[in-house]
Coordinates of C-alpha atoms in Angstrom, one line a residue:
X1 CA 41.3 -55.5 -68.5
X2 CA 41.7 -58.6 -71.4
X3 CA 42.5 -61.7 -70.4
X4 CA 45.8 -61.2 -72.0
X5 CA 46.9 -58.5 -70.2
X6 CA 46.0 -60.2 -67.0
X7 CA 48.4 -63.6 -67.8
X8 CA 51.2 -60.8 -67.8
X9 CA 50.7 -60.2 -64.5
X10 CA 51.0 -63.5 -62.9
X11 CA 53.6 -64.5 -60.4
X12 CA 54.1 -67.5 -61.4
X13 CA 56.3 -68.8 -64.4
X14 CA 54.1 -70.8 -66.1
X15 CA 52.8 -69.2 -69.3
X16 CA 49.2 -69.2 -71.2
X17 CA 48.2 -69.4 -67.1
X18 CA 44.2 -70.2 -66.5
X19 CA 42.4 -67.7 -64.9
X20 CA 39.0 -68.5 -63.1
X21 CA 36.5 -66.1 -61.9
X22 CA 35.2 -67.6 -58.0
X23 CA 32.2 -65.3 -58.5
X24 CA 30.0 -68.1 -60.3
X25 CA 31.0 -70.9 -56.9
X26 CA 29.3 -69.9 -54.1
X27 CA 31.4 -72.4 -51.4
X28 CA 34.5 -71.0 -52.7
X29 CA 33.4 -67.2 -52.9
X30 CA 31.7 -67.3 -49.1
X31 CA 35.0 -67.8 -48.2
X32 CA 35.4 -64.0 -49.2
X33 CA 31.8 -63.1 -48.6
X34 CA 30.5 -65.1 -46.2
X35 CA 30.1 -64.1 -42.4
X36 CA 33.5 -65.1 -40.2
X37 CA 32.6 -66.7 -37.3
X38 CA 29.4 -68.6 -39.3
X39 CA 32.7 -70.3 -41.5
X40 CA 35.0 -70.8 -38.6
X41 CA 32.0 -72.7 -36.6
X42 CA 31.0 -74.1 -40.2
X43 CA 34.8 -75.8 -40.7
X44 CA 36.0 -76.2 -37.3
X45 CA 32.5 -77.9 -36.5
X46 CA 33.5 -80.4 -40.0
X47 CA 37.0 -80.8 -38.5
X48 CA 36.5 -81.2 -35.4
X49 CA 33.9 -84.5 -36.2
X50 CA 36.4 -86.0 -38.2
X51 CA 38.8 -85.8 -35.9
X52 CA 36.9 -87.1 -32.9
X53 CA 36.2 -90.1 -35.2
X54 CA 39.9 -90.5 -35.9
X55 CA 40.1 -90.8 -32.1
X56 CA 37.5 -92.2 -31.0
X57 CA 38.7 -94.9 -33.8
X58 CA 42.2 -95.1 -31.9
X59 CA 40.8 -95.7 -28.7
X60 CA 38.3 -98.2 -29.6
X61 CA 41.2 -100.1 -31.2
X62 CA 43.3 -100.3 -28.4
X63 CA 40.4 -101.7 -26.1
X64 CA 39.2 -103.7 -28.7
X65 CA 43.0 -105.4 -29.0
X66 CA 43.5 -104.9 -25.2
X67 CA 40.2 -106.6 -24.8
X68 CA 40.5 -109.5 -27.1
X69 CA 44.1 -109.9 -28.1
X70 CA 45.5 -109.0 -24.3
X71 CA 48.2 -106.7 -23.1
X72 CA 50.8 -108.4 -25.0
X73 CA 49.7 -107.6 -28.3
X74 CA 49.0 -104.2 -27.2
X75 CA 52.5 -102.9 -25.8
X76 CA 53.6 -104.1 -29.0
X77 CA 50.9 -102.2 -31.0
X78 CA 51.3 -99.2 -28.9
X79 CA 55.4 -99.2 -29.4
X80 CA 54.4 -99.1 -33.3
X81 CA 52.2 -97.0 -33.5
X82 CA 54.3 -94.1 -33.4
X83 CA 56.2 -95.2 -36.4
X84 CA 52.7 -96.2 -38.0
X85 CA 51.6 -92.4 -37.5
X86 CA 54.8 -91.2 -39.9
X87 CA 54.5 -93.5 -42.4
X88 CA 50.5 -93.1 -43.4
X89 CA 48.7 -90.7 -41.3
X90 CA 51.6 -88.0 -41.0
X91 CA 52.3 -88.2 -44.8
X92 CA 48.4 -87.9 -45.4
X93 CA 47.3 -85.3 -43.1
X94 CA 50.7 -82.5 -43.5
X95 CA 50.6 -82.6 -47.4
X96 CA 47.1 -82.3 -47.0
X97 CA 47.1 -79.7 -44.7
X98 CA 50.0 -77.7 -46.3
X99 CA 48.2 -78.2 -50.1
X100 CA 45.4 -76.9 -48.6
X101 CA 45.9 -73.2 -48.5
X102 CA 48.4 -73.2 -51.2
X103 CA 45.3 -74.3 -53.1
X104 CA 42.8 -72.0 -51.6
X105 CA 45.7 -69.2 -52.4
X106 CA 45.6 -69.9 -56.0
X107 CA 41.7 -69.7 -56.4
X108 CA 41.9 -66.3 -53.8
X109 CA 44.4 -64.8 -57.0
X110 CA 42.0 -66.4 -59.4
X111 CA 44.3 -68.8 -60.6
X112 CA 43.0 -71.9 -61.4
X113 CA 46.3 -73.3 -62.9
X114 CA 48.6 -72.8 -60.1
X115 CA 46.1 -74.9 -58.0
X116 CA 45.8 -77.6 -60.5
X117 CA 49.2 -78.0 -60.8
X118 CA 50.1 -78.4 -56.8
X119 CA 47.5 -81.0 -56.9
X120 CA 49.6 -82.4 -59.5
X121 CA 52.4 -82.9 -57.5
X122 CA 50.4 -83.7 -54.4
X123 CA 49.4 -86.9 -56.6
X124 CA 52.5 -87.7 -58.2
X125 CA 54.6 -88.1 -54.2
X126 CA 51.4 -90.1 -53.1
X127 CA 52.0 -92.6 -55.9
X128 CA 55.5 -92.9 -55.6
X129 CA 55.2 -93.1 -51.7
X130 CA 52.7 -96.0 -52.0
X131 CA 55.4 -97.8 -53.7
X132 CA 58.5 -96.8 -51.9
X133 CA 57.3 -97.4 -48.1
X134 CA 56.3 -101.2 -48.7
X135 CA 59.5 -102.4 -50.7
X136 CA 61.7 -100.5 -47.8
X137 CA 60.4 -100.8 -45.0
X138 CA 58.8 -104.5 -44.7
X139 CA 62.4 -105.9 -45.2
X140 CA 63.5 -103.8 -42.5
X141 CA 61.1 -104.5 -39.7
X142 CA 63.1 -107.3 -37.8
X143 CA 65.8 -104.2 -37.3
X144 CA 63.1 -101.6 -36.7
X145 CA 60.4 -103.0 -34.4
X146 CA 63.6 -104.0 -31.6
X147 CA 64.6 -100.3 -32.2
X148 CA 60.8 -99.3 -31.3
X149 CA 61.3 -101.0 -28.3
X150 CA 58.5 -103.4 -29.4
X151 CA 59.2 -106.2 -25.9
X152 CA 60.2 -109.5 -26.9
X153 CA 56.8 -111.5 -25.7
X154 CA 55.2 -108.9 -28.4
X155 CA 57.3 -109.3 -31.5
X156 CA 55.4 -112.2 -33.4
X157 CA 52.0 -110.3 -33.7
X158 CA 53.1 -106.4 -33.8
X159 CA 55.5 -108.1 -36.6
X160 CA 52.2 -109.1 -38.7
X161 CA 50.3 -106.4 -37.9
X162 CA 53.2 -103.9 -39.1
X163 CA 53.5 -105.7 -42.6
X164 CA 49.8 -105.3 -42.8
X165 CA 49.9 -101.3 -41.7
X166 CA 52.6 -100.3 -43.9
X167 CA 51.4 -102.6 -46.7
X168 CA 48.2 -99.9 -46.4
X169 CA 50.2 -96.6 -46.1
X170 CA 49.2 -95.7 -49.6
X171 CA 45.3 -95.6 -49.4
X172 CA 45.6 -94.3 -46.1
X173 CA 47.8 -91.4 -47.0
X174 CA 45.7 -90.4 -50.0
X175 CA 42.5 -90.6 -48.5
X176 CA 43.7 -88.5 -45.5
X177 CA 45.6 -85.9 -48.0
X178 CA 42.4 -85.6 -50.3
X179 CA 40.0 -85.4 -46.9
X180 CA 41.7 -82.1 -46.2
X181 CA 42.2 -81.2 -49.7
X182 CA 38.3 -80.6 -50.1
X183 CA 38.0 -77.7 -47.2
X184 CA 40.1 -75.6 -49.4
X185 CA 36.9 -75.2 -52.1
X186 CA 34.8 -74.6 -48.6
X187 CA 33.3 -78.2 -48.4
X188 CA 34.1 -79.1 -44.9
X189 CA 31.3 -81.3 -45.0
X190 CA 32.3 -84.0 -47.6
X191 CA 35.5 -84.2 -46.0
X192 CA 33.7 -85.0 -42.4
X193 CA 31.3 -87.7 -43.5
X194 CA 34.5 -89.5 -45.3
X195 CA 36.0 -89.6 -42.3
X196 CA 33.2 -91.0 -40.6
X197 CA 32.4 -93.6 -42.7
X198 CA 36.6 -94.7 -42.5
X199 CA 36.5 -94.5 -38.4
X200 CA 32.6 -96.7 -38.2
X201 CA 34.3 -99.0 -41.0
X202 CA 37.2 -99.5 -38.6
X203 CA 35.2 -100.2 -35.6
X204 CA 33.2 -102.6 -37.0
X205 CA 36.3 -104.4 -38.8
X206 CA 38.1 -104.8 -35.6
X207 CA 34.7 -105.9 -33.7
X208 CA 34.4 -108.6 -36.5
X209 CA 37.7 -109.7 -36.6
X210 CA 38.7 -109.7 -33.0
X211 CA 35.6 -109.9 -31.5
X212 CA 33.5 -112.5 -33.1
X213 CA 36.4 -114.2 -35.1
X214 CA 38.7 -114.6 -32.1
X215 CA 41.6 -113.2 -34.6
X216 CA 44.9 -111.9 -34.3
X217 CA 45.8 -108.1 -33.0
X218 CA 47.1 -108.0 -37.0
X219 CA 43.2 -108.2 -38.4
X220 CA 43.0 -104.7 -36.6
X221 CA 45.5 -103.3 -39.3
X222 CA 43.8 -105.1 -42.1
X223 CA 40.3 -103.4 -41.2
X224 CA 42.4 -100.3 -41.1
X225 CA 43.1 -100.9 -44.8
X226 CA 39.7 -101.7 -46.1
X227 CA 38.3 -99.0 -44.0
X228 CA 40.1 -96.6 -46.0
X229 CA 39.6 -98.9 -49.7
X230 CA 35.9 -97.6 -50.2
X231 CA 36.4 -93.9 -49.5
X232 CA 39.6 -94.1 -51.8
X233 CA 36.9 -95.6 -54.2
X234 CA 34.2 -93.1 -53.6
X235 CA 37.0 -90.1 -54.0
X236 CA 38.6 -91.4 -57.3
X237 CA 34.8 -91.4 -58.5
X238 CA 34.2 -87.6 -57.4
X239 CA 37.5 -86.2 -59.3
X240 CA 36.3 -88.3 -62.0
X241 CA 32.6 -87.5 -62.3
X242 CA 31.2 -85.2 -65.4
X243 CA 28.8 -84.0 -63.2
X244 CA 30.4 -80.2 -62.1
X245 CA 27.6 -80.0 -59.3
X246 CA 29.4 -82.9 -57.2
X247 CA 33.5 -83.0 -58.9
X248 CA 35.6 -80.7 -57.3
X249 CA 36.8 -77.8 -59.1
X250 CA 40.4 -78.4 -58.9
X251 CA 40.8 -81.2 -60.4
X252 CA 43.8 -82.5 -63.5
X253 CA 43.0 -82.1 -66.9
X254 CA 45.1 -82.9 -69.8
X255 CA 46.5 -79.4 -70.2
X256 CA 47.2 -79.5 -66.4
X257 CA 49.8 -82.3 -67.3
X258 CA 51.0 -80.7 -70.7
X259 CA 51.4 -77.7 -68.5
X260 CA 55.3 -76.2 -67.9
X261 CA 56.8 -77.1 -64.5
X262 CA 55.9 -74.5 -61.9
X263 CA 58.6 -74.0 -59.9
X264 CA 57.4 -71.6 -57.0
X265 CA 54.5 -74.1 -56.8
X266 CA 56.7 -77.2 -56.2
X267 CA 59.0 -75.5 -53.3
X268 CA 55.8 -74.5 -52.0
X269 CA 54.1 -77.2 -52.1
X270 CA 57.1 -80.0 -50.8
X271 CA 58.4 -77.1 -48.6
X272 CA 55.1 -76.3 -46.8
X273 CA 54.7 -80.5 -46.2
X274 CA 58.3 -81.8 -45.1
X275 CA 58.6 -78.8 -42.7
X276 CA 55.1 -79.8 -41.3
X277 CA 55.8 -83.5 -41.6
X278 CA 59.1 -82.8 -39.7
X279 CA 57.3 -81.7 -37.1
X280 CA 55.2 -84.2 -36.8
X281 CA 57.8 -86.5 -36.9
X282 CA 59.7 -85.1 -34.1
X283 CA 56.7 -85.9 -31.8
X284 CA 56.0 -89.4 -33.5
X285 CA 59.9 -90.0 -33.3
X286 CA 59.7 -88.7 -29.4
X287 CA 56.9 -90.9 -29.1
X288 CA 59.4 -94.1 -30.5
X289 CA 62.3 -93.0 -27.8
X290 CA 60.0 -92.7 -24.8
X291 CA 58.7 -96.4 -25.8
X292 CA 62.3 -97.5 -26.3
X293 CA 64.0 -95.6 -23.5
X294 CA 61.1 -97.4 -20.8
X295 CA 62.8 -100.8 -21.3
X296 CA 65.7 -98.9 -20.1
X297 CA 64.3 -98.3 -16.2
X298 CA 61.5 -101.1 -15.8
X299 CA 62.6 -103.9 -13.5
X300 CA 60.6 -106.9 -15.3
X301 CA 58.9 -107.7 -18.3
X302 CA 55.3 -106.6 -16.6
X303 CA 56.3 -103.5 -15.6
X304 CA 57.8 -102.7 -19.3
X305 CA 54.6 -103.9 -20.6
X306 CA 52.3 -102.1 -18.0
X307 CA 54.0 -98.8 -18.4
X308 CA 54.4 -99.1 -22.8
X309 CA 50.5 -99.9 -22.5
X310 CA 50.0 -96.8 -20.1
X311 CA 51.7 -94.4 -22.0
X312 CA 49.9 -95.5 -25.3
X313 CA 46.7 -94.8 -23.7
X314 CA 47.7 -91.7 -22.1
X315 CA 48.7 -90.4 -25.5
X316 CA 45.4 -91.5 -27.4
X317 CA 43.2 -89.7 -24.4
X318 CA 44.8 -86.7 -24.2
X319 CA 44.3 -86.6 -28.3
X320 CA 40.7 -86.6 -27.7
X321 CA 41.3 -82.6 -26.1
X322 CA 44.3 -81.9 -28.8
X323 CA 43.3 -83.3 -31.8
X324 CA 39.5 -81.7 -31.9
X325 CA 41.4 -78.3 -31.1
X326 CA 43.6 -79.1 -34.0
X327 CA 40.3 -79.0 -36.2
X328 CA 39.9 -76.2 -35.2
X329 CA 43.2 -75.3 -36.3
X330 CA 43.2 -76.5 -39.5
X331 CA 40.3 -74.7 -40.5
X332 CA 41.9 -71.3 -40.2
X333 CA 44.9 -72.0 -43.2
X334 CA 42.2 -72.0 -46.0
X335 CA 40.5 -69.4 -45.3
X336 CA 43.5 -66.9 -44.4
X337 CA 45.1 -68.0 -47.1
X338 CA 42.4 -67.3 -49.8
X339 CA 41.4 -64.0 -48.8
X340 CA 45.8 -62.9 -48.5
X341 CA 45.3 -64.0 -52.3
X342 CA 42.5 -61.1 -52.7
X343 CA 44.7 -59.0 -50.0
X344 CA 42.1 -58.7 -47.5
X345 CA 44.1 -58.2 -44.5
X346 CA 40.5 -56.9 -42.5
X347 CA 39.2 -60.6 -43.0
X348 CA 42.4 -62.3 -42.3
X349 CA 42.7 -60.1 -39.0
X350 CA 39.1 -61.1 -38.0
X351 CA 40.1 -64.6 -39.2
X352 CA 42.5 -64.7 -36.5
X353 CA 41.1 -63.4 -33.7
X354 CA 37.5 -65.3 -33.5
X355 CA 39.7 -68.3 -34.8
X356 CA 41.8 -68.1 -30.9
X357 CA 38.4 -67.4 -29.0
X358 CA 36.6 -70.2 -30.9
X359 CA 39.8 -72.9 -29.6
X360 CA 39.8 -71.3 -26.4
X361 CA 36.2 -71.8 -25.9
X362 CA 36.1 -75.4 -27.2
X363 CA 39.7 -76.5 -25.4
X364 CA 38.2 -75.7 -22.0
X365 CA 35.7 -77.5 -22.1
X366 CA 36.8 -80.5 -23.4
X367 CA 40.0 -79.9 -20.8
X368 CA 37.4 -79.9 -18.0
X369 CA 35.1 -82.3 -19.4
X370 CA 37.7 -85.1 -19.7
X371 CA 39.4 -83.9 -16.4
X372 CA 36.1 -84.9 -14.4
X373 CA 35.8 -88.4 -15.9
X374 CA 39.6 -89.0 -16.6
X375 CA 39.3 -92.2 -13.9
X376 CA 36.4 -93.7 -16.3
X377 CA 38.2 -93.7 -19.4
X378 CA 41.6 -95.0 -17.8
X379 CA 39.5 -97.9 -16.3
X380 CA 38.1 -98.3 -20.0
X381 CA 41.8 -99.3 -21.1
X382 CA 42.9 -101.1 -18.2
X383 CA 40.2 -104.0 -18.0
X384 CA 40.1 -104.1 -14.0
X385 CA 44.2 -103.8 -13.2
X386 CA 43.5 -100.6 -10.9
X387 CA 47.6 -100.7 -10.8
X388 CA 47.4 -100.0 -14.7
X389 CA 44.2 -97.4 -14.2
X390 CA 46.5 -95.1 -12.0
X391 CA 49.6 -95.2 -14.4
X392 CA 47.2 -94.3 -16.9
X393 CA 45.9 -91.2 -14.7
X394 CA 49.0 -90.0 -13.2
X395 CA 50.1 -89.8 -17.1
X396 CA 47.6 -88.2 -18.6
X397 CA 46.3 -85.6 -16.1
X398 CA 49.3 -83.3 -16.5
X399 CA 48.8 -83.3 -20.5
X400 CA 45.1 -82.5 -20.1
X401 CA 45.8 -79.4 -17.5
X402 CA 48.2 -77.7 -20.0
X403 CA 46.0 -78.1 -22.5
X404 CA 44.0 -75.1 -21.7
X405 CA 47.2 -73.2 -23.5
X406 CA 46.9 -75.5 -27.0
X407 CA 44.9 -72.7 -28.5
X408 CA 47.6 -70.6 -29.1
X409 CA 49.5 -73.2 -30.2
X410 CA 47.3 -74.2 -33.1
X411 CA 46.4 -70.7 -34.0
X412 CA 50.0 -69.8 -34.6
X413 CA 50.1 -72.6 -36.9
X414 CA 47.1 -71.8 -38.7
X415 CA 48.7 -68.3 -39.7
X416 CA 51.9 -69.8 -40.7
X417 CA 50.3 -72.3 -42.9
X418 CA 48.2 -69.9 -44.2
X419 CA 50.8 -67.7 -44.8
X420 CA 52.5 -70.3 -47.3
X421 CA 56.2 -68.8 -45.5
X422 CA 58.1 -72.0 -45.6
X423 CA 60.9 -70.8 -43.1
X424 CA 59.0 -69.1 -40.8
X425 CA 56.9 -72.7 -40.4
X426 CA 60.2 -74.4 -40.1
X427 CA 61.5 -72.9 -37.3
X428 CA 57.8 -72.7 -36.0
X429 CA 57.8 -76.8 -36.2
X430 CA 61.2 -77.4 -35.2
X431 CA 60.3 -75.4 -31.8
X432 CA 57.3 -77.6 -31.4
X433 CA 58.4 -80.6 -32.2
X434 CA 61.9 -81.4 -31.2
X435 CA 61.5 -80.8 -27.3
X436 CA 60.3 -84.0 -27.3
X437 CA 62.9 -86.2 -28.3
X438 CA 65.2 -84.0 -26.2
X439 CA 63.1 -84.8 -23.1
X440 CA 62.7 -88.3 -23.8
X441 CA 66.5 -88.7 -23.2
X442 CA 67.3 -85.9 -20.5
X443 CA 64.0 -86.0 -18.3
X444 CA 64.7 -89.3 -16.6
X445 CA 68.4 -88.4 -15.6
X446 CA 66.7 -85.7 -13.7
X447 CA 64.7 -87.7 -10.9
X448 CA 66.1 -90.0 -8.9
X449 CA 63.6 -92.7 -9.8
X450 CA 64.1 -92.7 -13.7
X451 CA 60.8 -94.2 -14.1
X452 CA 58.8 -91.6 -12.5
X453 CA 60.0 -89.2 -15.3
X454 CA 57.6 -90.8 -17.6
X455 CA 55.2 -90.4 -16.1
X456 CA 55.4 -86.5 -16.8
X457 CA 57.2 -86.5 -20.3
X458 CA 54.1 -85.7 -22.2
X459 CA 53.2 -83.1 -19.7
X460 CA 56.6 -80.8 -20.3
X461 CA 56.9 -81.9 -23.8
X462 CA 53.5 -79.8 -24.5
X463 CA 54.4 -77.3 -22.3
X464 CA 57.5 -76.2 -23.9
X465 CA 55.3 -75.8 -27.3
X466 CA 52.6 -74.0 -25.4
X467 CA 54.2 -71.5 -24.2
X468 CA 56.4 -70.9 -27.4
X469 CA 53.3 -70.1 -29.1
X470 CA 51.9 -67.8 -26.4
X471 CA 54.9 -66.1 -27.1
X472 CA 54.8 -66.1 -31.2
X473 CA 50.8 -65.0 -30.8
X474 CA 51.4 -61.5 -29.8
X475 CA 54.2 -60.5 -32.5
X476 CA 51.6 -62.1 -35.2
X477 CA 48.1 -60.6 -33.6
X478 CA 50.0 -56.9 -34.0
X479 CA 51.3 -57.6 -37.3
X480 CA 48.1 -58.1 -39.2
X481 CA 46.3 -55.5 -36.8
X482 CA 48.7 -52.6 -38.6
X483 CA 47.7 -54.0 -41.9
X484 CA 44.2 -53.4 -41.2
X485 CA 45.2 -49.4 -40.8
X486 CA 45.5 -49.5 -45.0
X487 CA 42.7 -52.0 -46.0
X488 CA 42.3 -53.0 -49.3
X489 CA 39.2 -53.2 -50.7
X490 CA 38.6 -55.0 -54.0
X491 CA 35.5 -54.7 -55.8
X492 CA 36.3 -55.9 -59.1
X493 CA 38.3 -59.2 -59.0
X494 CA 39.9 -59.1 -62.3
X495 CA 40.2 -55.3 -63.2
X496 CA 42.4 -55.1 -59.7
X497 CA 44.8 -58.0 -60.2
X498 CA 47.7 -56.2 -61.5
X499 CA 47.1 -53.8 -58.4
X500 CA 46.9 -56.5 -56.2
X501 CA 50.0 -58.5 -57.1
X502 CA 51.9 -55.4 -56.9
X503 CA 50.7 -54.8 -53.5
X504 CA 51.3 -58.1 -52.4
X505 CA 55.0 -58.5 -53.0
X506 CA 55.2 -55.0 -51.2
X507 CA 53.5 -56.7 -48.4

């Protein structure tokens, strides 16, 4: 088949489209290839690091402040740290995530062009966001941080350190978009020792800065910042290198720019994120009205700050059971979503199931493993106030219990990423996300001591997604089991595209 012929049949409306063959990469054709479980361990086990650095990072920042800055400074951070999480790591990690297999679709079809171009726009909203969030929110934060429910004895230093956070959404947003960006040409790897480096960076920032230095809990943002400044530095110089060993191979070229506006590309790419993004929000936003709604039920100024201090850590432990199963997670959208652009429902099927068992496996026993020594790592946060240590436990040990059910919850989204369906991953999200903010309001008119409801908000919140998913799984697991009854093997990429794209909008 000529190359011509094979432009004709492209989905997409872009014209004089370039076509790659994935034969001559060998990440990006295991991904087809390669044994299953051996890529699932290979990403998950990349994913899962990084993420463990994120939170391990988190956690050592809030002892580190809580250690030399006080509990002041730290109900203040932990009231802003939801609206932190939306403006740089949210916006980072769900474009990143949803470009991901939009990419790794593209280079499935053979279609170099369509993946080049979402980067494109991936690149141009970064740019624009680095600008936007600094000139509109920094003028705003003497209305916002009140509305956080940021207490009044806090205000002066979570007021710095906010100028200094959002000052650094940019760089933190584009390193954590490009850090999953590079999984969907199967280099898990790269992506896991930039992460490192950002979360050791951090660490030692805040240890210099607080620690030696005796500084303000607003030096913990700025080492945020220049954590992320060098592996922005080291990515620029991988996308620009000449060497095609080491620069990735999506990457923009002139005739990327000069290229006609792809319009399924740009709903897909901007859908797939703000529906994702949405539902992150939803929990970050639940996060904000549970820290704002506690001032409403504490009877003093110590008890607000003991409880907005609790709940803070209570949401950074039980992260170190959800966010490594996440990893896991995120590993599936890339790879499902590459071999549904070579319509190899088998793989995708097998995707799918050693995806669950590989969460299940890893959730429990993490679950377990943090259930044992849950009353060592509250003690870690609470610097000797056992008052603080059980708040801390009674919060969290609900949220780790009902974690043995996440798995299911980020295997449903890995297929509906993967499957690029933007409504389908809207009402998926809004399910997930929004019980949260409903709780936050409606749990504590439902015990008689407002204040106990708290203490199990995180605990139903979860729940509510949990079991939605368990109920999604089945409908999903059956679904690509029939499509295994007509399997579709391709042999030769290029001579079966015009099959294969017919096929596909049948499917």
């Amino acid at each position: 088949m000529s190359e011509i012929e094979l432009k004709e049949t492209r989905l997409a409306p872009i014209k004089n489209t370039s076509v790659i063959s994935t034969t001559n990469n060998d990440n990006i054709n295991e991904m087809a290839t390669g044994s299953v479980i051996k890529l699932i361990i290979k990403m998950s086990f990349a994913s899962v690091i990084s993420l463990f650095c994120v939170t391990a990072y988190e956690i050592a920042d809030s002892m580190i402040i809580g250690r030399f800055c006080g509990s002041t400074p730290l109900s203040g951070v932990s009231a802003f740290l939801f609206f932190e999480y939306i403006l740089s790591i949210n916006i980072g990690y769900c474009f990143g995530c949803s470009v991901t297999p939009i990419i790794s679709h593209a280079l499935g079809e053979g279609n170099l062009l369509r993946a080049q171009k979402s980067l494109q726009y991936l690149i141009t909203f970064l740019i624009i966001w680095t600008i936007f969030v600094p000139a509109l929110c920094i003028p705003l934060l003497p209305f916002i941080l009140p509305a956080l429910g940021v207490p009044d004895n806090a205000y002066d230093e979570t007021l710095s350190y906010a100028r200094v956070a959002i000052c650094g959404t940019g760089i933190v947003s584009f390193v954590l978009a490009f850090i999953q960006l590079f999984r969907s040409e199967n280099r898990p790897f790269l992506s896991m020792w930039i992460e490192i480096s950002c979360s050791l960076l951090n660490i030692v920032g805040d240890l210099i800065f607080l620690g030696i230095f005796k500084l303000k809990a607003s030096y913990a943002a700025l080492s945020t910042v220049i954590a992320h400044l060098l592996p922005f530095i080291v990515i620029i110089f991988l996308y620009c290198s000449r060497k095609e060993s080491i620069r990735p191979k999506v990457t923009l070229t002139p005739d990327v720019l000069k290229a006609p506006f792809d319009k399924e590309i740009f709903l897909k790419t901007f859908g797939s994120s703000f529906v994702f993004l949405i539902q992150e929000t939803f929990f970050s936003l639940g996060g904000i009205l549970i820290s704002k709604n506690i001032a409403n039920y504490v009877s003093d100024e110590h008890q607000h700050t003991e409880y907005l201090a609790a709940f803070g850590a209570s949401h950074r432990l039980a992260n170190m059971v959800f966010l490594p199963c996440l990893g896991i997670g995120t590993s599936l959208p890339p790879l499902i979503a590459y071999n549904l652009g070579k319509l190899n429902y088998q793989r995708v099927f097998g995707i799918i199931w050693k995806g669950l068992l590989t969460i299940i496996t890893f959730a429990s026993f993490l679950c377990g493993l943090f259930l044992s020594l849950l009353p060592f790592f509250a003690s870690l946060f609470s610097d000797g106030d056992d008052d603080l240590t059980e708040l801390i436990i009674s919060m969290t040990k609900g949220v780790l219990i009902i974690s043995f059910f996440c798995p299911f919850l980020h295997t449903v989204t890995g297929i509906a990423q993967g499957e690029r369906n933007v409504a389908y991953q809207a009402v998926l999200y809004f399910c997930t996300g929004f019980p949260m903010i409903v709780f936050s309001y409606v749990l504590p008119l439902l015990f008689k001591n407002g204040l106990d409801a708290f203490k199990y908000i995180l605990t139903i919140s979860y729940s509510i997604a949990d079991i939605f998913c368990l109920i999604c799984f089945p409908f999903l697991f059956f679904k690509y089991y029939k499509k295994t009854k007509t399997p579709i093997d391709i042999i030769d990429f290029e001579d079966s595209k015009d099959e294969s794209h017919s096929n596909e909008s049948k499917a």
